[in-house]
mmCIF file with all atom_site columns, C-alpha atoms in Angstrom:
data_model
loop_
_atom_site.group_PDB
_atom_site.id
_atom_site.type_symbol
_atom_site.label_atom_id
_atom_site.label_alt_id
_atom_site.label_comp_id
_atom_site.label_asym_id
_atom_site.label_entity_id
_atom_site.label_seq_id
_atom_site.pdbx_PDB_ins_code
_atom_site.Cartn_x
_atom_site.Cartn_y
_atom_site.Cartn_z
_atom_site.occupancy
_atom_site.B_iso_or_equiv
_atom_site.pdbx_formal_charge
_atom_site.auth_seq_id
_atom_site.auth_comp_id
_atom_site.auth_asym_id
_atom_site.auth_atom_id
_atom_site.pdbx_PDB_model_num
ATOM 1   C CA . UNK A 1 1   ? 0.000   0.000  0.000   1.00 65.00 ? 1   UNK A CA 1
ATOM 2   C CA . UNK A 1 2   ? 1.997   2.972  -1.300  1.00 79.00 ? 2   UNK A CA 1
ATOM 3   C CA . UNK A 1 3   ? -0.532  5.726  -0.472  1.00 94.00 ? 3   UNK A CA 1
ATOM 4   C CA . UNK A 1 4   ? 0.082   8.799  -2.630  1.00 97.00 ? 4   UNK A CA 1
ATOM 5   C CA . UNK A 1 5   ? 3.015   8.647  -5.039  1.00 97.00 ? 5   UNK A CA 1
ATOM 6   C CA . UNK A 1 6   ? 4.369   11.620 -6.957  1.00 98.00 ? 6   UNK A CA 1
ATOM 7   C CA . UNK A 1 7   ? 6.711   11.543 -9.951  1.00 97.00 ? 7   UNK A CA 1
ATOM 8   C CA . UNK A 1 8   ? 9.185   12.969 -10.597 1.00 97.00 ? 8   UNK A CA 1
ATOM 9   C CA . UNK A 1 9   ? 10.595  13.991 -7.223  1.00 97.00 ? 9   UNK A CA 1
ATOM 10  C CA . UNK A 1 10  ? 12.948  16.579 -8.699  1.00 97.00 ? 10  UNK A CA 1
ATOM 11  C CA . UNK A 1 11  ? 12.979  18.444 -11.992 1.00 97.00 ? 11  UNK A CA 1
ATOM 12  C CA . UNK A 1 12  ? 14.829  21.406 -13.449 1.00 97.00 ? 12  UNK A CA 1
ATOM 13  C CA . UNK A 1 13  ? 13.241  23.245 -16.345 1.00 97.00 ? 13  UNK A CA 1
ATOM 14  C CA . UNK A 1 14  ? 14.154  26.195 -18.504 1.00 97.00 ? 14  UNK A CA 1
ATOM 15  C CA . UNK A 1 15  ? 11.702  29.058 -18.901 1.00 98.00 ? 15  UNK A CA 1
ATOM 16  C CA . UNK A 1 16  ? 9.122   28.219 -21.534 1.00 97.00 ? 16  UNK A CA 1
ATOM 17  C CA . UNK A 1 17  ? 9.472   24.450 -21.299 1.00 97.00 ? 17  UNK A CA 1
ATOM 18  C CA . UNK A 1 18  ? 6.513   22.248 -20.493 1.00 96.00 ? 18  UNK A CA 1
ATOM 19  C CA . UNK A 1 19  ? 6.185   19.323 -18.146 1.00 96.00 ? 19  UNK A CA 1
ATOM 20  C CA . UNK A 1 20  ? 3.689   17.118 -16.351 1.00 98.00 ? 20  UNK A CA 1
ATOM 21  C CA . UNK A 1 21  ? 3.692   15.998 -12.729 1.00 98.00 ? 21  UNK A CA 1
ATOM 22  C CA . UNK A 1 22  ? 1.993   12.690 -12.065 1.00 98.00 ? 22  UNK A CA 1
ATOM 23  C CA . UNK A 1 23  ? 0.144   11.789 -8.881  1.00 98.00 ? 23  UNK A CA 1
ATOM 24  C CA . UNK A 1 24  ? -1.123  8.285  -8.210  1.00 98.00 ? 24  UNK A CA 1
ATOM 25  C CA . UNK A 1 25  ? -3.085  7.039  -5.205  1.00 97.00 ? 25  UNK A CA 1
ATOM 26  C CA . UNK A 1 26  ? -4.025  3.478  -4.320  1.00 95.00 ? 26  UNK A CA 1
ATOM 27  C CA . UNK A 1 27  ? -6.594  4.215  -1.584  1.00 92.00 ? 27  UNK A CA 1
ATOM 28  C CA . UNK A 1 28  ? -9.606  4.500  -3.908  1.00 91.00 ? 28  UNK A CA 1
ATOM 29  C CA . UNK A 1 29  ? -10.097 8.131  -2.841  1.00 90.00 ? 29  UNK A CA 1
ATOM 30  C CA . UNK A 1 30  ? -12.632 10.245 -4.663  1.00 88.00 ? 30  UNK A CA 1
ATOM 31  C CA . UNK A 1 31  ? -10.923 13.581 -4.132  1.00 90.00 ? 31  UNK A CA 1
ATOM 32  C CA . UNK A 1 32  ? -7.490  14.667 -5.259  1.00 93.00 ? 32  UNK A CA 1
ATOM 33  C CA . UNK A 1 33  ? -5.662  17.966 -4.920  1.00 94.00 ? 33  UNK A CA 1
ATOM 34  C CA . UNK A 1 34  ? -2.555  19.764 -6.113  1.00 97.00 ? 34  UNK A CA 1
ATOM 35  C CA . UNK A 1 35  ? -0.889  22.264 -3.754  1.00 97.00 ? 35  UNK A CA 1
ATOM 36  C CA . UNK A 1 36  ? 2.240   24.329 -4.044  1.00 97.00 ? 36  UNK A CA 1
ATOM 37  C CA . UNK A 1 37  ? 4.388   25.154 -1.041  1.00 97.00 ? 37  UNK A CA 1
ATOM 38  C CA . UNK A 1 38  ? 6.581   28.232 -0.968  1.00 95.00 ? 38  UNK A CA 1
ATOM 39  C CA . UNK A 1 39  ? 8.597   29.579 1.995   1.00 89.00 ? 39  UNK A CA 1
ATOM 40  C CA . UNK A 1 40  ? 6.412   31.653 4.273   1.00 87.00 ? 40  UNK A CA 1
ATOM 41  C CA . UNK A 1 41  ? 3.330   31.099 2.108   1.00 90.00 ? 41  UNK A CA 1
ATOM 42  C CA . UNK A 1 42  ? 2.062   27.794 3.422   1.00 91.00 ? 42  UNK A CA 1
ATOM 43  C CA . UNK A 1 43  ? 0.176   25.418 1.158   1.00 95.00 ? 43  UNK A CA 1
ATOM 44  C CA . UNK A 1 44  ? -1.844  26.989 -1.612  1.00 95.00 ? 44  UNK A CA 1
ATOM 45  C CA . UNK A 1 45  ? -4.392  25.013 -3.612  1.00 94.00 ? 45  UNK A CA 1
ATOM 46  C CA . UNK A 1 46  ? -3.814  24.999 -7.371  1.00 96.00 ? 46  UNK A CA 1
ATOM 47  C CA . UNK A 1 47  ? -6.547  22.664 -8.665  1.00 96.00 ? 47  UNK A CA 1
ATOM 48  C CA . UNK A 1 48  ? -8.605  19.862 -7.272  1.00 92.00 ? 48  UNK A CA 1
ATOM 49  C CA . UNK A 1 49  ? -10.874 17.057 -8.440  1.00 92.00 ? 49  UNK A CA 1
ATOM 50  C CA . UNK A 1 50  ? -13.963 15.593 -6.796  1.00 88.00 ? 50  UNK A CA 1
ATOM 51  C CA . UNK A 1 51  ? -14.073 12.561 -9.056  1.00 89.00 ? 51  UNK A CA 1
ATOM 52  C CA . UNK A 1 52  ? -12.921 10.938 -12.261 1.00 93.00 ? 52  UNK A CA 1
ATOM 53  C CA . UNK A 1 53  ? -13.341 13.292 -15.202 1.00 93.00 ? 53  UNK A CA 1
ATOM 54  C CA . UNK A 1 54  ? -13.918 16.401 -13.069 1.00 92.00 ? 54  UNK A CA 1
ATOM 55  C CA . UNK A 1 55  ? -11.552 19.223 -12.111 1.00 94.00 ? 55  UNK A CA 1
ATOM 56  C CA . UNK A 1 56  ? -11.909 22.626 -10.486 1.00 92.00 ? 56  UNK A CA 1
ATOM 57  C CA . UNK A 1 57  ? -9.747  25.677 -9.880  1.00 93.00 ? 57  UNK A CA 1
ATOM 58  C CA . UNK A 1 58  ? -8.245  26.428 -6.522  1.00 91.00 ? 58  UNK A CA 1
ATOM 59  C CA . UNK A 1 59  ? -6.607  29.538 -5.139  1.00 91.00 ? 59  UNK A CA 1
ATOM 60  C CA . UNK A 1 60  ? -3.678  29.829 -7.584  1.00 96.00 ? 60  UNK A CA 1
ATOM 61  C CA . UNK A 1 61  ? -4.635  28.071 -10.862 1.00 97.00 ? 61  UNK A CA 1
ATOM 62  C CA . UNK A 1 62  ? -3.020  30.400 -13.406 1.00 97.00 ? 62  UNK A CA 1
ATOM 63  C CA . UNK A 1 63  ? -0.303  28.763 -15.510 1.00 97.00 ? 63  UNK A CA 1
ATOM 64  C CA . UNK A 1 64  ? -1.387  25.224 -14.628 1.00 98.00 ? 64  UNK A CA 1
ATOM 65  C CA . UNK A 1 65  ? -3.710  22.653 -16.132 1.00 97.00 ? 65  UNK A CA 1
ATOM 66  C CA . UNK A 1 66  ? -4.908  19.351 -14.699 1.00 98.00 ? 66  UNK A CA 1
ATOM 67  C CA . UNK A 1 67  ? -6.584  16.175 -15.825 1.00 97.00 ? 67  UNK A CA 1
ATOM 68  C CA . UNK A 1 68  ? -8.194  13.239 -14.039 1.00 97.00 ? 68  UNK A CA 1
ATOM 69  C CA . UNK A 1 69  ? -8.854  10.616 -16.666 1.00 95.00 ? 69  UNK A CA 1
ATOM 70  C CA . UNK A 1 70  ? -8.582  7.760  -14.169 1.00 96.00 ? 70  UNK A CA 1
ATOM 71  C CA . UNK A 1 71  ? -9.759  7.788  -10.563 1.00 95.00 ? 71  UNK A CA 1
ATOM 72  C CA . UNK A 1 72  ? -6.326  6.893  -9.219  1.00 97.00 ? 72  UNK A CA 1
ATOM 73  C CA . UNK A 1 73  ? -4.344  9.489  -11.189 1.00 98.00 ? 73  UNK A CA 1
ATOM 74  C CA . UNK A 1 74  ? -4.247  13.287 -11.127 1.00 98.00 ? 74  UNK A CA 1
ATOM 75  C CA . UNK A 1 75  ? -1.898  15.070 -13.529 1.00 98.00 ? 75  UNK A CA 1
ATOM 76  C CA . UNK A 1 76  ? -0.606  18.625 -13.143 1.00 98.00 ? 76  UNK A CA 1
ATOM 77  C CA . UNK A 1 77  ? 0.721   20.292 -16.286 1.00 98.00 ? 77  UNK A CA 1
ATOM 78  C CA . UNK A 1 78  ? 2.804   23.372 -16.858 1.00 97.00 ? 78  UNK A CA 1
ATOM 79  C CA . UNK A 1 79  ? 2.478   24.456 -20.491 1.00 92.00 ? 79  UNK A CA 1
ATOM 80  C CA . UNK A 1 80  ? 5.118   27.200 -20.438 1.00 96.00 ? 80  UNK A CA 1
ATOM 81  C CA . UNK A 1 81  ? 7.129   27.191 -17.237 1.00 96.00 ? 81  UNK A CA 1
ATOM 82  C CA . UNK A 1 82  ? 8.086   30.473 -15.565 1.00 97.00 ? 82  UNK A CA 1
ATOM 83  C CA . UNK A 1 83  ? 10.575  31.146 -12.739 1.00 97.00 ? 83  UNK A CA 1
ATOM 84  C CA . UNK A 1 84  ? 7.611   32.067 -10.505 1.00 97.00 ? 84  UNK A CA 1
ATOM 85  C CA . UNK A 1 85  ? 6.555   28.421 -10.698 1.00 98.00 ? 85  UNK A CA 1
ATOM 86  C CA . UNK A 1 86  ? 9.684   27.305 -8.883  1.00 98.00 ? 86  UNK A CA 1
ATOM 87  C CA . UNK A 1 87  ? 8.192   25.551 -5.877  1.00 98.00 ? 87  UNK A CA 1
ATOM 88  C CA . UNK A 1 88  ? 7.554   22.274 -4.120  1.00 98.00 ? 88  UNK A CA 1
ATOM 89  C CA . UNK A 1 89  ? 4.373   20.676 -5.395  1.00 98.00 ? 89  UNK A CA 1
ATOM 90  C CA . UNK A 1 90  ? 2.291   18.355 -3.244  1.00 98.00 ? 90  UNK A CA 1
ATOM 91  C CA . UNK A 1 91  ? -0.471  16.060 -4.345  1.00 98.00 ? 91  UNK A CA 1
ATOM 92  C CA . UNK A 1 92  ? -3.067  14.909 -1.833  1.00 95.00 ? 92  UNK A CA 1
ATOM 93  C CA . UNK A 1 93  ? -6.147  12.737 -1.796  1.00 93.00 ? 93  UNK A CA 1
ATOM 94  C CA . UNK A 1 94  ? -9.088  12.194 0.522   1.00 89.00 ? 94  UNK A CA 1
ATOM 95  C CA . UNK A 1 95  ? -12.283 10.223 0.996   1.00 81.00 ? 95  UNK A CA 1
ATOM 96  C CA . UNK A 1 96  ? -15.626 11.770 0.222   1.00 68.00 ? 96  UNK A CA 1
ATOM 97  C CA . UNK A 1 97  ? -17.310 12.930 3.368   1.00 60.00 ? 97  UNK A CA 1
ATOM 98  C CA . UNK A 1 98  ? -19.902 10.162 3.377   1.00 54.00 ? 98  UNK A CA 1
ATOM 99  C CA . UNK A 1 99  ? -17.266 7.428  3.337   1.00 52.00 ? 99  UNK A CA 1
ATOM 100 C CA . UNK A 1 100 ? -15.301 8.720  6.290   1.00 54.00 ? 100 UNK A CA 1
ATOM 101 C CA . UNK A 1 101 ? -16.539 11.529 8.502   1.00 59.00 ? 101 UNK A CA 1
ATOM 102 C CA . UNK A 1 102 ? -13.219 13.271 8.363   1.00 67.00 ? 102 UNK A CA 1
ATOM 103 C CA . UNK A 1 103 ? -11.615 15.849 6.162   1.00 73.00 ? 103 UNK A CA 1
ATOM 104 C CA . UNK A 1 104 ? -8.169  14.252 6.400   1.00 85.00 ? 104 UNK A CA 1
ATOM 105 C CA . UNK A 1 105 ? -5.910  14.757 3.400   1.00 90.00 ? 105 UNK A CA 1
ATOM 106 C CA . UNK A 1 106 ? -3.219  12.196 2.594   1.00 93.00 ? 106 UNK A CA 1
ATOM 107 C CA . UNK A 1 107 ? -0.180  13.839 1.016   1.00 96.00 ? 107 UNK A CA 1
ATOM 108 C CA . UNK A 1 108 ? 2.573   12.598 -1.241  1.00 97.00 ? 108 UNK A CA 1
ATOM 109 C CA . UNK A 1 109 ? 6.204   13.416 -0.504  1.00 97.00 ? 109 UNK A CA 1
ATOM 110 C CA . UNK A 1 110 ? 6.375   16.302 -2.931  1.00 97.00 ? 110 UNK A CA 1
ATOM 111 C CA . UNK A 1 111 ? 7.976   17.209 -6.241  1.00 98.00 ? 111 UNK A CA 1
ATOM 112 C CA . UNK A 1 112 ? 10.607  19.924 -6.216  1.00 97.00 ? 112 UNK A CA 1
ATOM 113 C CA . UNK A 1 113 ? 10.548  21.967 -9.413  1.00 98.00 ? 113 UNK A CA 1
ATOM 114 C CA . UNK A 1 114 ? 13.115  24.597 -10.357 1.00 98.00 ? 114 UNK A CA 1
ATOM 115 C CA . UNK A 1 115 ? 12.536  26.850 -13.360 1.00 97.00 ? 115 UNK A CA 1
ATOM 116 C CA . UNK A 1 116 ? 15.623  28.664 -14.604 1.00 97.00 ? 116 UNK A CA 1
ATOM 117 C CA . UNK B 2 1   ? -6.700  38.006 1.624   1.00 62.00 ? 1   UNK B CA 1
ATOM 118 C CA . UNK B 2 2   ? -5.535  35.481 4.158   1.00 71.00 ? 2   UNK B CA 1
ATOM 119 C CA . UNK B 2 3   ? -8.448  33.420 5.427   1.00 87.00 ? 3   UNK B CA 1
ATOM 120 C CA . UNK B 2 4   ? -6.426  31.593 8.083   1.00 94.00 ? 4   UNK B CA 1
ATOM 121 C CA . UNK B 2 5   ? -3.775  33.540 9.964   1.00 96.00 ? 5   UNK B CA 1
ATOM 122 C CA . UNK B 2 6   ? -1.139  31.542 11.830  1.00 97.00 ? 6   UNK B CA 1
ATOM 123 C CA . UNK B 2 7   ? 1.432   32.710 14.368  1.00 97.00 ? 7   UNK B CA 1
ATOM 124 C CA . UNK B 2 8   ? 4.245   32.641 15.194  1.00 97.00 ? 8   UNK B CA 1
ATOM 125 C CA . UNK B 2 9   ? 6.162   31.971 11.997  1.00 96.00 ? 9   UNK B CA 1
ATOM 126 C CA . UNK B 2 10  ? 8.907   30.271 13.982  1.00 97.00 ? 10  UNK B CA 1
ATOM 127 C CA . UNK B 2 11  ? 9.209   28.976 17.517  1.00 97.00 ? 11  UNK B CA 1
ATOM 128 C CA . UNK B 2 12  ? 12.123  27.713 19.569  1.00 98.00 ? 12  UNK B CA 1
ATOM 129 C CA . UNK B 2 13  ? 11.397  25.737 22.731  1.00 98.00 ? 13  UNK B CA 1
ATOM 130 C CA . UNK B 2 14  ? 13.522  23.834 25.202  1.00 98.00 ? 14  UNK B CA 1
ATOM 131 C CA . UNK B 2 15  ? 12.955  20.116 25.679  1.00 98.00 ? 15  UNK B CA 1
ATOM 132 C CA . UNK B 2 16  ? 10.164  19.576 28.167  1.00 97.00 ? 16  UNK B CA 1
ATOM 133 C CA . UNK B 2 17  ? 8.592   22.966 27.528  1.00 98.00 ? 17  UNK B CA 1
ATOM 134 C CA . UNK B 2 18  ? 5.188   23.841 26.098  1.00 98.00 ? 18  UNK B CA 1
ATOM 135 C CA . UNK B 2 19  ? 4.865   24.840 22.438  1.00 98.00 ? 19  UNK B CA 1
ATOM 136 C CA . UNK B 2 20  ? 1.877   26.990 21.532  1.00 98.00 ? 20  UNK B CA 1
ATOM 137 C CA . UNK B 2 21  ? 0.819   27.860 17.992  1.00 98.00 ? 21  UNK B CA 1
ATOM 138 C CA . UNK B 2 22  ? -2.160  30.079 17.298  1.00 98.00 ? 22  UNK B CA 1
ATOM 139 C CA . UNK B 2 23  ? -4.532  30.432 14.364  1.00 98.00 ? 23  UNK B CA 1
ATOM 140 C CA . UNK B 2 24  ? -7.421  32.754 13.588  1.00 97.00 ? 24  UNK B CA 1
ATOM 141 C CA . UNK B 2 25  ? -10.014 32.542 10.856  1.00 95.00 ? 25  UNK B CA 1
ATOM 142 C CA . UNK B 2 26  ? -12.614 34.824 9.339   1.00 92.00 ? 26  UNK B CA 1
ATOM 143 C CA . UNK B 2 27  ? -15.163 32.641 7.600   1.00 88.00 ? 27  UNK B CA 1
ATOM 144 C CA . UNK B 2 28  ? -17.806 31.336 9.994   1.00 88.00 ? 28  UNK B CA 1
ATOM 145 C CA . UNK B 2 29  ? -18.709 28.643 7.452   1.00 87.00 ? 29  UNK B CA 1
ATOM 146 C CA . UNK B 2 30  ? -15.538 26.739 8.377   1.00 89.00 ? 30  UNK B CA 1
ATOM 147 C CA . UNK B 2 31  ? -16.507 23.667 10.398  1.00 85.00 ? 31  UNK B CA 1
ATOM 148 C CA . UNK B 2 32  ? -13.454 21.422 10.528  1.00 87.00 ? 32  UNK B CA 1
ATOM 149 C CA . UNK B 2 33  ? -10.086 22.508 11.904  1.00 92.00 ? 33  UNK B CA 1
ATOM 150 C CA . UNK B 2 34  ? -7.137  20.161 11.404  1.00 92.00 ? 34  UNK B CA 1
ATOM 151 C CA . UNK B 2 35  ? -3.478  20.550 12.262  1.00 96.00 ? 35  UNK B CA 1
ATOM 152 C CA . UNK B 2 36  ? -0.859  19.021 9.998   1.00 96.00 ? 36  UNK B CA 1
ATOM 153 C CA . UNK B 2 37  ? 2.747   18.184 10.869  1.00 98.00 ? 37  UNK B CA 1
ATOM 154 C CA . UNK B 2 38  ? 5.475   18.210 8.233   1.00 97.00 ? 38  UNK B CA 1
ATOM 155 C CA . UNK B 2 39  ? 9.015   16.900 8.597   1.00 97.00 ? 39  UNK B CA 1
ATOM 156 C CA . UNK B 2 40  ? 11.749  18.065 6.191   1.00 94.00 ? 40  UNK B CA 1
ATOM 157 C CA . UNK B 2 41  ? 11.517  16.352 2.818   1.00 93.00 ? 41  UNK B CA 1
ATOM 158 C CA . UNK B 2 42  ? 8.123   14.832 3.597   1.00 95.00 ? 42  UNK B CA 1
ATOM 159 C CA . UNK B 2 43  ? 4.541   15.712 2.896   1.00 96.00 ? 43  UNK B CA 1
ATOM 160 C CA . UNK B 2 44  ? 2.269   17.057 5.643   1.00 97.00 ? 44  UNK B CA 1
ATOM 161 C CA . UNK B 2 45  ? 0.418   14.492 7.746   1.00 96.00 ? 45  UNK B CA 1
ATOM 162 C CA . UNK B 2 46  ? -2.674  14.962 9.881   1.00 93.00 ? 46  UNK B CA 1
ATOM 163 C CA . UNK B 2 47  ? -1.777  15.400 13.539  1.00 95.00 ? 47  UNK B CA 1
ATOM 164 C CA . UNK B 2 48  ? -5.063  16.231 15.230  1.00 94.00 ? 48  UNK B CA 1
ATOM 165 C CA . UNK B 2 49  ? -8.361  17.861 14.275  1.00 91.00 ? 49  UNK B CA 1
ATOM 166 C CA . UNK B 2 50  ? -11.383 19.420 15.948  1.00 91.00 ? 50  UNK B CA 1
ATOM 167 C CA . UNK B 2 51  ? -14.925 20.385 15.054  1.00 87.00 ? 51  UNK B CA 1
ATOM 168 C CA . UNK B 2 52  ? -16.500 23.580 16.430  1.00 86.00 ? 52  UNK B CA 1
ATOM 169 C CA . UNK B 2 53  ? -18.976 21.760 18.673  1.00 88.00 ? 53  UNK B CA 1
ATOM 170 C CA . UNK B 2 54  ? -16.213 21.095 21.225  1.00 91.00 ? 54  UNK B CA 1
ATOM 171 C CA . UNK B 2 55  ? -13.815 23.511 22.893  1.00 94.00 ? 55  UNK B CA 1
ATOM 172 C CA . UNK B 2 56  ? -10.891 21.181 23.394  1.00 96.00 ? 56  UNK B CA 1
ATOM 173 C CA . UNK B 2 57  ? -9.488  17.936 22.038  1.00 95.00 ? 57  UNK B CA 1
ATOM 174 C CA . UNK B 2 58  ? -6.508  16.103 23.440  1.00 96.00 ? 58  UNK B CA 1
ATOM 175 C CA . UNK B 2 59  ? -4.464  13.303 21.917  1.00 95.00 ? 59  UNK B CA 1
ATOM 176 C CA . UNK B 2 60  ? -1.431  12.376 23.955  1.00 97.00 ? 60  UNK B CA 1
ATOM 177 C CA . UNK B 2 61  ? 0.795   15.435 24.316  1.00 98.00 ? 61  UNK B CA 1
ATOM 178 C CA . UNK B 2 62  ? -1.112  17.375 21.662  1.00 98.00 ? 62  UNK B CA 1
ATOM 179 C CA . UNK B 2 63  ? -4.159  19.508 22.484  1.00 97.00 ? 63  UNK B CA 1
ATOM 180 C CA . UNK B 2 64  ? -6.323  21.743 20.331  1.00 96.00 ? 64  UNK B CA 1
ATOM 181 C CA . UNK B 2 65  ? -8.143  24.570 22.084  1.00 96.00 ? 65  UNK B CA 1
ATOM 182 C CA . UNK B 2 66  ? -10.998 26.117 20.137  1.00 95.00 ? 66  UNK B CA 1
ATOM 183 C CA . UNK B 2 67  ? -12.751 29.431 20.784  1.00 95.00 ? 67  UNK B CA 1
ATOM 184 C CA . UNK B 2 68  ? -15.702 29.713 18.423  1.00 93.00 ? 68  UNK B CA 1
ATOM 185 C CA . UNK B 2 69  ? -16.777 33.210 19.486  1.00 93.00 ? 69  UNK B CA 1
ATOM 186 C CA . UNK B 2 70  ? -13.274 34.601 18.948  1.00 95.00 ? 70  UNK B CA 1
ATOM 187 C CA . UNK B 2 71  ? -12.767 32.527 15.783  1.00 95.00 ? 71  UNK B CA 1
ATOM 188 C CA . UNK B 2 72  ? -9.457  31.291 17.101  1.00 96.00 ? 72  UNK B CA 1
ATOM 189 C CA . UNK B 2 73  ? -7.877  27.915 17.716  1.00 97.00 ? 73  UNK B CA 1
ATOM 190 C CA . UNK B 2 74  ? -4.513  26.845 18.981  1.00 98.00 ? 74  UNK B CA 1
ATOM 191 C CA . UNK B 2 75  ? -2.232  23.830 19.208  1.00 98.00 ? 75  UNK B CA 1
ATOM 192 C CA . UNK B 2 76  ? -0.481  23.069 22.483  1.00 98.00 ? 76  UNK B CA 1
ATOM 193 C CA . UNK B 2 77  ? 2.374   20.581 22.576  1.00 98.00 ? 77  UNK B CA 1
ATOM 194 C CA . UNK B 2 78  ? 3.105   19.550 26.147  1.00 98.00 ? 78  UNK B CA 1
ATOM 195 C CA . UNK B 2 79  ? 6.514   18.207 27.210  1.00 98.00 ? 79  UNK B CA 1
ATOM 196 C CA . UNK B 2 80  ? 7.957   19.160 23.818  1.00 98.00 ? 80  UNK B CA 1
ATOM 197 C CA . UNK B 2 81  ? 10.589  16.763 22.465  1.00 98.00 ? 81  UNK B CA 1
ATOM 198 C CA . UNK B 2 82  ? 13.337  17.191 19.846  1.00 97.00 ? 82  UNK B CA 1
ATOM 199 C CA . UNK B 2 83  ? 11.386  14.754 17.668  1.00 97.00 ? 83  UNK B CA 1
ATOM 200 C CA . UNK B 2 84  ? 8.551   17.294 17.561  1.00 98.00 ? 84  UNK B CA 1
ATOM 201 C CA . UNK B 2 85  ? 10.783  19.640 15.552  1.00 98.00 ? 85  UNK B CA 1
ATOM 202 C CA . UNK B 2 86  ? 8.826   20.146 12.344  1.00 98.00 ? 86  UNK B CA 1
ATOM 203 C CA . UNK B 2 87  ? 6.644   22.612 10.515  1.00 97.00 ? 87  UNK B CA 1
ATOM 204 C CA . UNK B 2 88  ? 3.048   22.794 11.731  1.00 98.00 ? 88  UNK B CA 1
ATOM 205 C CA . UNK B 2 89  ? 0.142   23.986 9.619   1.00 97.00 ? 89  UNK B CA 1
ATOM 206 C CA . UNK B 2 90  ? -3.288  24.849 10.869  1.00 97.00 ? 90  UNK B CA 1
ATOM 207 C CA . UNK B 2 91  ? -6.166  24.632 8.444   1.00 94.00 ? 91  UNK B CA 1
ATOM 208 C CA . UNK B 2 92  ? -9.856  25.356 8.239   1.00 92.00 ? 92  UNK B CA 1
ATOM 209 C CA . UNK B 2 93  ? -12.283 23.483 6.043   1.00 87.00 ? 93  UNK B CA 1
ATOM 210 C CA . UNK B 2 94  ? -15.829 23.973 4.982   1.00 80.00 ? 94  UNK B CA 1
ATOM 211 C CA . UNK B 2 95  ? -18.201 21.456 3.533   1.00 76.00 ? 95  UNK B CA 1
ATOM 212 C CA . UNK B 2 96  ? -18.982 21.908 -0.145  1.00 71.00 ? 96  UNK B CA 1
ATOM 213 C CA . UNK B 2 97  ? -21.994 20.412 -1.946  1.00 70.00 ? 97  UNK B CA 1
ATOM 214 C CA . UNK B 2 98  ? -20.923 17.114 -3.428  1.00 65.00 ? 98  UNK B CA 1
ATOM 215 C CA . UNK B 2 99  ? -19.225 15.822 -0.308  1.00 62.00 ? 99  UNK B CA 1
ATOM 216 C CA . UNK B 2 100 ? -15.878 17.577 -0.415  1.00 68.00 ? 100 UNK B CA 1
ATOM 217 C CA . UNK B 2 101 ? -13.999 19.303 2.365   1.00 73.00 ? 101 UNK B CA 1
ATOM 218 C CA . UNK B 2 102 ? -11.468 21.735 0.925   1.00 82.00 ? 102 UNK B CA 1
ATOM 219 C CA . UNK B 2 103 ? -9.005  23.021 3.531   1.00 87.00 ? 103 UNK B CA 1
ATOM 220 C CA . UNK B 2 104 ? -7.448  26.462 3.602   1.00 90.00 ? 104 UNK B CA 1
ATOM 221 C CA . UNK B 2 105 ? -4.035  26.370 5.240   1.00 94.00 ? 105 UNK B CA 1
ATOM 222 C CA . UNK B 2 106 ? -2.211  28.825 7.447   1.00 95.00 ? 106 UNK B CA 1
ATOM 223 C CA . UNK B 2 107 ? 1.322   29.814 6.462   1.00 95.00 ? 107 UNK B CA 1
ATOM 224 C CA . UNK B 2 108 ? 2.991   27.405 8.845   1.00 96.00 ? 108 UNK B CA 1
ATOM 225 C CA . UNK B 2 109 ? 5.107   27.517 11.998  1.00 97.00 ? 109 UNK B CA 1
ATOM 226 C CA . UNK B 2 110 ? 8.606   26.133 12.097  1.00 97.00 ? 110 UNK B CA 1
ATOM 227 C CA . UNK B 2 111 ? 9.126   24.559 15.535  1.00 98.00 ? 111 UNK B CA 1
ATOM 228 C CA . UNK B 2 112 ? 12.574  23.728 16.860  1.00 98.00 ? 112 UNK B CA 1
ATOM 229 C CA . UNK B 2 113 ? 12.868  21.898 20.162  1.00 98.00 ? 113 UNK B CA 1
ATOM 230 C CA . UNK B 2 114 ? 16.335  22.084 21.653  1.00 96.00 ? 114 UNK B CA 1
ATOM 231 C CA . UNK B 2 115 ? 17.619  19.062 23.642  1.00 92.00 ? 115 UNK B CA 1
#
């Protein structure tokens, strides 16, 4: 039982390049999230999904796109990377509220992205 | 606009002391208040959580105190240990139609417990 797995763990990009971060969870969770973590800024929600085939914008969605074609996977894409997107990205997943009466999020170990 | 304000940004405590981290929120629709603990190089993990129908919740050395009228909640770590050194995030969540609970996080507190 791996939980939430993120790939890659580290990546260096040049400005303007594109890339995709992959998140996979094996807990059959309905909900999945992408956060970015920057020093002194906490965790800010980029996009989230409440089920297969659905996505929604979070607090800081600009410059990112997401897809949830399969329930267990949530992809975060950067079409044209900018230095401001240098950050640590965390994927998380959770049960729907009716399955478990808790709002607990289960996080991956993060993907560190540097944009030069 | 910061919906959840957390303080202090950093905290240094001696082993055996009490660590106190405070959070305040604005939106009265929030109804679930978790604390997450994050060690370097790892993702955050749920530490303890409270709902607004109780004023205090204790799990081992960790206690959440909740003041609904003041819209404030705090984490107390009793008998702090070096192994508690981590970053702590408070969060506030509100229920959204469809069954989701989307948390809004504070900016985090870096706790260092000296031996």
